[in-house]
mmCIF file of C-alpha atoms in Angstrom:
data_model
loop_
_atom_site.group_PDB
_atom_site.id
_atom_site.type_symbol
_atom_site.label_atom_id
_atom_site.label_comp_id
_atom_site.label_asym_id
_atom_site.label_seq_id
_atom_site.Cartn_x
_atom_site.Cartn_y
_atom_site.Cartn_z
ATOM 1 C CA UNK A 1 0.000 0.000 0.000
ATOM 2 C CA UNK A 2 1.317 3.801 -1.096
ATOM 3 C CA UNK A 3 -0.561 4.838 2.492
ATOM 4 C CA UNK A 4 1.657 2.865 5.242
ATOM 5 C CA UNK A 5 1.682 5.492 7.818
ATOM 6 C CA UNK A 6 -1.042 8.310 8.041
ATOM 7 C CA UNK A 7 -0.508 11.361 6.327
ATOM 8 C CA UNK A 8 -0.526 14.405 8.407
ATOM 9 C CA UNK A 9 -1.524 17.612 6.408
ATOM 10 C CA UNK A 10 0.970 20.865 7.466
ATOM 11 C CA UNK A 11 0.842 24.186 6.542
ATOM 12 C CA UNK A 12 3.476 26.282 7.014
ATOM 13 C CA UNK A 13 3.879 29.980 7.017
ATOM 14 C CA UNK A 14 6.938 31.953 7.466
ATOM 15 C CA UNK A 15 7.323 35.530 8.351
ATOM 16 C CA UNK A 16 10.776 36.312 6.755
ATOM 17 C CA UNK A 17 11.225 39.779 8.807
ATOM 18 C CA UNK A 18 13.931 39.621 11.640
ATOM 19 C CA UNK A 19 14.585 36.013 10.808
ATOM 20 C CA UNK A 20 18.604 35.032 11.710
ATOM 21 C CA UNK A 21 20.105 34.258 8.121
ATOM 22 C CA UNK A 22 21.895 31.420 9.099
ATOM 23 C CA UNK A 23 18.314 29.782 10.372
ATOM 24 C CA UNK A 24 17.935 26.615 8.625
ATOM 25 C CA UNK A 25 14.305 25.975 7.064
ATOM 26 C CA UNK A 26 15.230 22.318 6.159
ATOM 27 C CA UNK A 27 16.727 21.387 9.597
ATOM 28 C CA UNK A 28 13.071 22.715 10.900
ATOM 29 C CA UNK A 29 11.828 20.785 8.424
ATOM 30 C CA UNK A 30 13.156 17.312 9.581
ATOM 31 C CA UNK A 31 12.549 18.419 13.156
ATOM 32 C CA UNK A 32 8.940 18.452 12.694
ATOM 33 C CA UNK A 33 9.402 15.467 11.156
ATOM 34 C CA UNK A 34 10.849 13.687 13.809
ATOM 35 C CA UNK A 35 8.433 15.076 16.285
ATOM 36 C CA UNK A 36 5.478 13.744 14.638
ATOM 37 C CA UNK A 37 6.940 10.142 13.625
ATOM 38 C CA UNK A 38 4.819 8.497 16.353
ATOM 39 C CA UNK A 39 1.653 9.514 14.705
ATOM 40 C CA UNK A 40 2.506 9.631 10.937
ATOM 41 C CA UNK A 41 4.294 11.366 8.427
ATOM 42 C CA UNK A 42 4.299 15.059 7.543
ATOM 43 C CA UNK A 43 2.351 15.956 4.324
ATOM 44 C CA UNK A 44 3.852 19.852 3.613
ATOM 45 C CA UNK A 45 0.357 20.966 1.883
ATOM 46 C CA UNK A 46 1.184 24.338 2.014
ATOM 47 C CA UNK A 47 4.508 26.288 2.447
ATOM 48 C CA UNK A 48 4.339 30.130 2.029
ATOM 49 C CA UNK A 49 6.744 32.966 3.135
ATOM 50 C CA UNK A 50 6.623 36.335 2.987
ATOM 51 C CA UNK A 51 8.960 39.328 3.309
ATOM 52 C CA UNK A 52 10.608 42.692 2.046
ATOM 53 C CA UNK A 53 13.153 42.158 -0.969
ATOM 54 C CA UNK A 54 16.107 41.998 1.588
ATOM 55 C CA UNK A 55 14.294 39.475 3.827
ATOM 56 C CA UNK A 56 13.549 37.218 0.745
ATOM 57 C CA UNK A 57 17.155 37.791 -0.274
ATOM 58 C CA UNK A 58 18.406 36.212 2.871
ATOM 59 C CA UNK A 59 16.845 32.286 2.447
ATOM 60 C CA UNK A 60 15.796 32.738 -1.267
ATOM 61 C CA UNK A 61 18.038 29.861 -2.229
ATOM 62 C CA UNK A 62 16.677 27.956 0.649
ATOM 63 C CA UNK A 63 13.256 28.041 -0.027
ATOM 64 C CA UNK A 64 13.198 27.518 -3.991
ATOM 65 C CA UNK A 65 14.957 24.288 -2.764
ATOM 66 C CA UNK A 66 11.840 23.118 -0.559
ATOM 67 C CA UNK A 67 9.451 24.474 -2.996
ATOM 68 C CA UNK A 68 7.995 26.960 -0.804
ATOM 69 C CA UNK A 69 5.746 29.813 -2.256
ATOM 70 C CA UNK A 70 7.801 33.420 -1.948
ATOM 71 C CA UNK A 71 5.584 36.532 -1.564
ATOM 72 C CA UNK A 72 7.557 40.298 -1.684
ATOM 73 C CA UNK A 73 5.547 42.168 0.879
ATOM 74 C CA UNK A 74 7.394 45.423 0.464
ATOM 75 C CA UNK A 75 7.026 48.479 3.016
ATOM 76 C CA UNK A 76 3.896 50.299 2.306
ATOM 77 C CA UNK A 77 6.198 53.845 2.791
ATOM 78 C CA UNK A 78 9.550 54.348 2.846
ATOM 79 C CA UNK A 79 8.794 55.615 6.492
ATOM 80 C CA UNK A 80 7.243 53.067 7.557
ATOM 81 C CA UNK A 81 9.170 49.685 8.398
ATOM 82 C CA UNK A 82 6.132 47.898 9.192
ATOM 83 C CA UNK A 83 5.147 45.813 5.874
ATOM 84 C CA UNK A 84 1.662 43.785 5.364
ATOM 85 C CA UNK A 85 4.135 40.139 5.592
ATOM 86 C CA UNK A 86 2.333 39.092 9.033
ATOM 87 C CA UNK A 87 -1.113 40.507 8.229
ATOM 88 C CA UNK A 88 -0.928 38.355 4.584
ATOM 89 C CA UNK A 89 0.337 35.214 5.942
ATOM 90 C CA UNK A 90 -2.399 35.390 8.612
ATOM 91 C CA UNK A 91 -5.155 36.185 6.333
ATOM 92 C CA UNK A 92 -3.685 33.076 3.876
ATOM 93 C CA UNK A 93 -4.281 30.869 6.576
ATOM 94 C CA UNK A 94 -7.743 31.831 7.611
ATOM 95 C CA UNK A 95 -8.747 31.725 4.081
ATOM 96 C CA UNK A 96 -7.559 28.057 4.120
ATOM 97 C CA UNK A 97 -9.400 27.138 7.355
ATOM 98 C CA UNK A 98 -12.267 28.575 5.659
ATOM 99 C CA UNK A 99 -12.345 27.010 2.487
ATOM 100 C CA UNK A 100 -10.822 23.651 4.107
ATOM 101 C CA UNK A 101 -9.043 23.484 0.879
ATOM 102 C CA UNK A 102 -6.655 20.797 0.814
ATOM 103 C CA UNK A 103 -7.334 20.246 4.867
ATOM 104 C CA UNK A 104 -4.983 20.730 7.294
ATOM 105 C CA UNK A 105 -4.320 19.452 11.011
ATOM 106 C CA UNK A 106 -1.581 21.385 11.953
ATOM 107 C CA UNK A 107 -0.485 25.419 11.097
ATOM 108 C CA UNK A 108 2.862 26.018 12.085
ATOM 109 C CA UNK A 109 4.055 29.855 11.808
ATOM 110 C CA UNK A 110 7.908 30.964 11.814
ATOM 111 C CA UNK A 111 7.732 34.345 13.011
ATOM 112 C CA UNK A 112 10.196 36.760 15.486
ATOM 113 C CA UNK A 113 7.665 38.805 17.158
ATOM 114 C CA UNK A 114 3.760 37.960 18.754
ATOM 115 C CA UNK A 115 1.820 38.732 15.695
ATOM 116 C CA UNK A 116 0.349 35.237 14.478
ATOM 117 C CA UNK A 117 -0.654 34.576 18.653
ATOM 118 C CA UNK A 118 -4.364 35.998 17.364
ATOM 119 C CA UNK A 119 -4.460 34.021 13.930
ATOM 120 C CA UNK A 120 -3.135 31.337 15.989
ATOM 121 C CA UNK A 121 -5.789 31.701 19.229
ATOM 122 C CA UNK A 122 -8.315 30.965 16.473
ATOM 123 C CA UNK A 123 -7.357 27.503 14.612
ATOM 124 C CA UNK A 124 -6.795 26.459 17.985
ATOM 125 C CA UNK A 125 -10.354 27.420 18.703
ATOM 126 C CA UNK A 126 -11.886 25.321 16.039
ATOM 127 C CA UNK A 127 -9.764 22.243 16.546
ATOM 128 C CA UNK A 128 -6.553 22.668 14.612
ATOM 129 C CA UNK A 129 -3.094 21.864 16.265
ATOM 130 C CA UNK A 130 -0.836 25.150 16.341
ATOM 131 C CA UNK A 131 3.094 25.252 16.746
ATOM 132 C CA UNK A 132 4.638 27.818 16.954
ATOM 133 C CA UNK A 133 8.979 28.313 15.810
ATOM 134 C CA UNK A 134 9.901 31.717 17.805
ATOM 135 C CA UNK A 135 12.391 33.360 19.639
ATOM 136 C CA UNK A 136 13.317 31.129 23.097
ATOM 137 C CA UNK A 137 12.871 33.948 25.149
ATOM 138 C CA UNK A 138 9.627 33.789 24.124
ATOM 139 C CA UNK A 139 8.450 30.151 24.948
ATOM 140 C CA UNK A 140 7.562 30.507 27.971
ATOM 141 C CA UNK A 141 5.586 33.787 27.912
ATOM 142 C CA UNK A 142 1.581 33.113 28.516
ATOM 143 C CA UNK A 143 1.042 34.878 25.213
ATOM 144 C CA UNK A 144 2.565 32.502 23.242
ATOM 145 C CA UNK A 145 2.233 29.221 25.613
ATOM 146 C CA UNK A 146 -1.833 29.621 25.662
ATOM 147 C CA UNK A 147 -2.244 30.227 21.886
ATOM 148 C CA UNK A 148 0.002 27.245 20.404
ATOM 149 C CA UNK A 149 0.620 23.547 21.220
ATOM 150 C CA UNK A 150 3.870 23.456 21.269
ATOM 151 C CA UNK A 151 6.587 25.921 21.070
ATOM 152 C CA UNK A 152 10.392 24.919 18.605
ATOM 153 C CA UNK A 153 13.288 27.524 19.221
ATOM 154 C CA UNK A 154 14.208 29.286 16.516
ATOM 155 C CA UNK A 155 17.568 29.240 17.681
ATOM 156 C CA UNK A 156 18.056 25.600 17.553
ATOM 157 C CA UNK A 157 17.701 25.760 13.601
ATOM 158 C CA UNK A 158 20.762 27.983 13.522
ATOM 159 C CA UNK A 159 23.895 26.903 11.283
ATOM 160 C CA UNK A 160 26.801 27.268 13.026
ATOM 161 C CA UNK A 161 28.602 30.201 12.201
ATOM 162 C CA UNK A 162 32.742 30.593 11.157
ATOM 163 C CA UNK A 163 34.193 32.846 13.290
ATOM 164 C CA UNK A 164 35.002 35.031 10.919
ATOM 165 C CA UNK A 165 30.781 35.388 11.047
ATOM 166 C CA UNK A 166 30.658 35.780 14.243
ATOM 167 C CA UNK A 167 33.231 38.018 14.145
ATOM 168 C CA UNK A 168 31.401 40.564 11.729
ATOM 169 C CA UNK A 169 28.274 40.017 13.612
ATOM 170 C CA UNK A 170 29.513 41.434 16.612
ATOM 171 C CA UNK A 171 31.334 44.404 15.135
ATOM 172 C CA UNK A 172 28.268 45.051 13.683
ATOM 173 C CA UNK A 173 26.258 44.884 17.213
ATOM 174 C CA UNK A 174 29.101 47.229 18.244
ATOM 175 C CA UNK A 175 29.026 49.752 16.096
ATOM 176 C CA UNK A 176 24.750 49.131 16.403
ATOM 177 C CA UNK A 177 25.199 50.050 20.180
ATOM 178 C CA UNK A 178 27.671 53.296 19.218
ATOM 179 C CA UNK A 179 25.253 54.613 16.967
ATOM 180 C CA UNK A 180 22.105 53.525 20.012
ATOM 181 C CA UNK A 181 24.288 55.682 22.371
ATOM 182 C CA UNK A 182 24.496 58.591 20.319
ATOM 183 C CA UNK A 183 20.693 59.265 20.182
ATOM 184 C CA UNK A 184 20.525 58.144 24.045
ATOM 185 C CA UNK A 185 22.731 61.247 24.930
ATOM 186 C CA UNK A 186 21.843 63.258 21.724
ATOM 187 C CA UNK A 187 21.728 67.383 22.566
ATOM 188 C CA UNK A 188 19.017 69.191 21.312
ATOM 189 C CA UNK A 189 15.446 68.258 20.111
ATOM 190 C CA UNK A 190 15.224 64.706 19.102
ATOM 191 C CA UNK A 191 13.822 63.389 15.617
ATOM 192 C CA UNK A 192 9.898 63.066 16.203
ATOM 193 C CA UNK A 193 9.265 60.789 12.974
ATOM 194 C CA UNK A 194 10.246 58.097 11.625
ATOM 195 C CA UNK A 195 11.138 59.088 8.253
ATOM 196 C CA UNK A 196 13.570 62.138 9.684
ATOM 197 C CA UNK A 197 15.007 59.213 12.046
ATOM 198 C CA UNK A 198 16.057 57.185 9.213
ATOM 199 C CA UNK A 199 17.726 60.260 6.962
ATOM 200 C CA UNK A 200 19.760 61.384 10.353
ATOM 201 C CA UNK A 201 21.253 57.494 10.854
ATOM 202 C CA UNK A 202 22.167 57.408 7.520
ATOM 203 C CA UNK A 203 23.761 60.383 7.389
ATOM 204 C CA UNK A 204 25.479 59.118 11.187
ATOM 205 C CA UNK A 205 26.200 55.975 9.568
ATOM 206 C CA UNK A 206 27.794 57.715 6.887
ATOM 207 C CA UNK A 207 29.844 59.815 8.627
ATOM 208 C CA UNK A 208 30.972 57.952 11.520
ATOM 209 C CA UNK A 209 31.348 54.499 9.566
ATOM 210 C CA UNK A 210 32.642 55.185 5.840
ATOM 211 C CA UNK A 211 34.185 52.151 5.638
ATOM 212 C CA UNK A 212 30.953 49.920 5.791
ATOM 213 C CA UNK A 213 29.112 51.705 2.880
ATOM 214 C CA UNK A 214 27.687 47.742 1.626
ATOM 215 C CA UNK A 215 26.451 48.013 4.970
ATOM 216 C CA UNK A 216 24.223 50.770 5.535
ATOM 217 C CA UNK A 217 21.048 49.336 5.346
ATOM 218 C CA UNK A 218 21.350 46.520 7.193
ATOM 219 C CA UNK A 219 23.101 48.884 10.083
ATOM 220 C CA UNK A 220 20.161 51.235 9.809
ATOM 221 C CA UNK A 221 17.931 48.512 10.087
ATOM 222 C CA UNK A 222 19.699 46.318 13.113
ATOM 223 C CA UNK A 223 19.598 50.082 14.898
ATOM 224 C CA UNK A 224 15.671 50.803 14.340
ATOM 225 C CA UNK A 225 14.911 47.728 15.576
ATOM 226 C CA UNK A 226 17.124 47.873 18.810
ATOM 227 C CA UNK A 227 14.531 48.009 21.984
ATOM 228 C CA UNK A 228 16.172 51.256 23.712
ATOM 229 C CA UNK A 229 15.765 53.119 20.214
ATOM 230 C CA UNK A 230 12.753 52.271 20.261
ATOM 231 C CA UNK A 231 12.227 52.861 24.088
ATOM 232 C CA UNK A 232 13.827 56.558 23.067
ATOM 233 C CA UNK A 233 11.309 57.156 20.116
ATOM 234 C CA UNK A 234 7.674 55.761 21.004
ATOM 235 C CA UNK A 235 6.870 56.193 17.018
ATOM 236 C CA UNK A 236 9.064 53.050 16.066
#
C-alpha cells in the first residue's frame, strides 16, 4: 500500500522579517518530522513565506529548494518599516481554514515577534493543532504558551557560524550600540518621525562608519529595531 503510515496535512507559514540568516528551514523541516513520527508522516500541503526584498534575499536559495511559495511584501512607505508580511500570511491561513481546501491538522508559523498569537488563538479554537517556531525567550511567555501547542526555538535551527561570522556580527552589534548611544545622549530636540530618524542614521552611519558603505542598510535597520531606540522614540 502507497498509504503505510497516516498522512498528516501541514501548513506552514513563514514571516521572513527579523529572521537570523543562518536559520535553517530544512533542519526545521526534519525536526517536525521527527516530532510527529509516532503519529505519521508530515504531508507539507502548504509552504508560504513572505517578506521585504532583503528578507527574501536572505533564504531565497533555501526556499526555492523546498518548494515553498515566496511573496515580496514590500514596506507600504519608505517611512514606515512595518510591511503587510504578518497581516498576509495570517489572512492566507484563515482563508484556508475557511475554504478547508486541501485540509490541514496542523499550522505552524515561523515568526520573530507575537503577531500570528491571534491568527493562531483561532485555529486552535476550532480544533486545529498550532506550533509555533519563535524566539526562546519567548516560549515561555503566557502569550505565546496559551495560543500554540507546542513551542520549537528558533535558535536551535541555527547553522553554526565561522568565526570570521561571528566576528562581523559582533562588530556590527558594536558599532549598532555606538550609533544607540548617540541618540541616548543626543543634545538638542530629538527626531519626532520616523522618516527624519532614518535620513539622520544614515547620514550618522555615513559619517561615523565610511568604511561599511555595503552596509548601511542593514546597520540602519539592526539600529531601528534595537529596543532602547525604540524605548527613546515611542513612534518606532
Amino acid at each position: 500500500m502507497l498509504d503505510e503510515a497516516m498522512k498528516i496535512p501541514i501548513a506552514i507559514y513563514f514571516d521572513l522579517e527579523n529572521i537570523d540568516k543562518s536559520f535553517n528551514v530544512e533542519k526545521l523541516m526534519d525536526s517536525i518530522s521527527e516530532n510527529l513520527k509516532d503519529i505519521g508522516s508530515p504531508n507539507f500541503a502548504i509552504k508560504l513565506a513572505c517578506g521585504d526584498k532583503a528578507a527574501i534575499d536572505k533564504f531565497e536559495e533555501q526556499l526555492k529548494d523546498l518548494n515553498f511559495t515566496i511573496q515580496d511584501t514590500p514596506h507600504v512607505a519608505k517611512s514606515n518599516l512595518k510591511n503587510r508580511a504578518d497581516l498576509i500570511l495570517s489572512l492566507s491561513a484563515f482563508e484556508n481554514f475557511y475554504l478547508n481546501t486541501p485540509e490541514i491538522k496542523l499550522y505552524i508559523f515561523i515568526t520573530s515577534d507575537s503577531d500570528f498569537t491571534v491568527i493562531a488563538d483561532i485555529l486552535r479554537k476550532y480544533g486545529k493543532d498550532v506550533w509555533l517556531v519563535t524566539k526562546k525567550e519567548y516560549s515561555e511567555k503566557k502569550l505565546f504558551s496559551s495560543c500554540a501547542d507546542k513551542i520549537l526555538a528558533i535558535e536551535n535551527f541555527f547553522d553554526t557560524k565561522s568565526s570570521d561570522e561571528e566576528k562581523s556580527e559582533s562588530n556590527l552589534q558594536e558599532e549598532v550600540m555606538k550609533i544607540v548611544e548617540h541618540y541616548k545622549t543626543l543634545p538638542g530636540k530629538k527626531p519626532t518621525k520616523e522618516k527624519t530618524l532614518r535620513t539622520s542614521i544614515f547620514r550618522f552611519i555615513t559619517n561615523t562608519f565610511p568604511d561599511l558603505k555595503d552596509k548601511k542598510e542593514e546597520l540602519k535597520n539592526e539600529v531601528l529595531n534595537n529596543d532602547e531606540m525604540k524605548s527613546i522614540f515611542s513612534f518606532l
